[in-house]
Coordinates of C-alpha atoms in Angstrom, one line a residue:
M1 CA 82.1 138.8 101.5
S2 CA 78.5 138.8 100.3
G3 CA 77.0 135.8 98.8
S4 CA 76.5 132.2 100.0
W5 CA 78.9 129.4 100.9
A6 CA 78.0 127.9 97.5
D7 CA 79.5 131.1 96.0
V8 CA 82.7 130.6 98.0
G9 CA 82.9 127.0 96.8
Q10 CA 82.4 128.2 93.2
T11 CA 85.3 130.6 93.6
V12 CA 87.6 127.7 94.6
E13 CA 86.4 125.7 91.6
D14 CA 87.1 128.7 89.3
L15 CA 90.6 129.1 90.7
V16 CA 91.4 125.4 90.2
A17 CA 90.0 125.6 86.6
E18 CA 92.4 128.4 85.8
R19 CA 95.4 126.2 86.8
P20 CA 94.0 122.6 86.7
D21 CA 97.3 120.8 86.5
E22 CA 98.8 122.8 89.4
Y23 CA 96.3 122.3 92.3
G24 CA 96.9 118.9 93.7
S25 CA 94.3 116.8 95.4
E26 CA 95.8 117.4 98.8
V27 CA 95.5 121.2 98.7
R28 CA 92.0 120.9 97.4
A29 CA 91.1 118.5 100.2
V30 CA 92.6 120.8 103.0
M31 CA 90.7 123.7 101.5
A32 CA 87.4 121.7 101.5
D33 CA 88.0 120.8 105.1
L34 CA 88.6 124.4 106.1
L35 CA 85.6 125.7 104.3
A36 CA 83.4 123.0 105.8
L37 CA 84.7 124.0 109.3
M38 CA 84.1 127.7 108.6
E39 CA 80.6 127.1 107.4
R40 CA 79.8 124.9 110.4
L41 CA 81.0 127.7 112.7
D42 CA 78.8 130.2 110.8
G43 CA 82.0 132.0 110.1
A44 CA 82.6 135.1 108.0
R45 CA 82.9 134.2 104.3
P46 CA 86.4 134.9 103.0
Y47 CA 87.7 136.5 99.9
I48 CA 89.7 133.7 98.2
G49 CA 92.5 134.2 95.7
P50 CA 95.3 132.1 94.3
G51 CA 98.6 131.7 96.1
Y52 CA 101.9 131.4 94.5
W53 CA 102.7 127.8 95.0
P54 CA 99.7 127.1 94.1
T55 CA 97.9 127.6 97.3
F56 CA 94.7 129.3 98.2
V57 CA 94.8 132.6 100.1
L58 CA 91.9 133.7 102.3
N59 CA 91.3 137.3 103.5
F60 CA 88.5 138.7 105.6
D61 CA 86.7 142.0 106.0
E62 CA 85.0 141.0 109.2
P63 CA 85.6 143.7 111.9
G64 CA 88.6 142.6 114.0
F65 CA 89.8 140.1 111.4
E66 CA 90.9 142.5 108.6
N67 CA 94.5 141.7 109.5
L68 CA 94.0 137.9 109.3
Q69 CA 95.2 135.9 106.2
L70 CA 95.2 132.2 105.8
E71 CA 97.2 130.3 103.1
V72 CA 96.1 126.8 102.4
F73 CA 98.7 124.2 101.4
G74 CA 98.4 120.4 101.0
D75 CA 99.6 119.6 104.5
R76 CA 99.0 122.8 106.5
I77 CA 97.4 126.2 106.8
E78 CA 99.6 129.2 107.5
V79 CA 98.0 131.8 109.7
Y80 CA 99.2 135.3 109.3
R81 CA 98.3 138.3 111.5
F82 CA 99.5 141.6 110.1
T83 CA 100.4 144.5 112.3
D84 CA 101.5 148.1 111.4
Q85 CA 105.1 147.0 111.1
L86 CA 105.4 143.2 111.1
F87 CA 103.3 140.1 111.0
D88 CA 103.0 137.0 113.0
V89 CA 102.8 133.6 111.4
R90 CA 102.0 130.1 112.7
E91 CA 101.3 126.8 111.0
E92 CA 98.3 124.6 111.5
K93 CA 99.3 121.1 110.3
H94 CA 96.4 119.4 108.7
V95 CA 95.7 115.9 107.3
P96 CA 92.6 115.9 105.1
G97 CA 89.7 114.4 106.9
E98 CA 91.0 115.1 110.3
G99 CA 90.1 117.8 112.8
F100 CA 91.6 121.2 113.5
S101 CA 93.2 122.3 116.8
E102 CA 91.2 124.4 119.2
A103 CA 93.8 127.2 118.9
F104 CA 93.3 127.3 115.1
I105 CA 89.5 127.4 115.5
R106 CA 89.8 130.3 117.9
D107 CA 91.7 132.3 115.2
L108 CA 88.8 132.1 112.8
P109 CA 86.1 134.8 112.5
T110 CA 82.7 133.4 113.6
S111 CA 79.3 134.9 114.1
N112 CA 80.2 135.0 117.8
A113 CA 83.4 137.0 117.1

């Protein structure tokens, strides 16, 4: 995604504004933690869209990470890796304000990827 991290944050604010009564403080806090981590890691900026629940869904066009999708909930992040026929999914439990596991951090696209 082109643009700045401020643009990414604005996208999240716009999504919340479209459904202000549906996005709880927990899911917004987990999303803020995730974006802060990705920015610190100098990660690829994601494309962000609304999820169904409501959640946030992040997709990437960074080479090697086109098959990665993250879905942000109020208590976890679901990590999807799509293949030609199936997909793998795992959960990263997350309490707002706490850290992320090393395994999760390794899943993210960074400038060193």
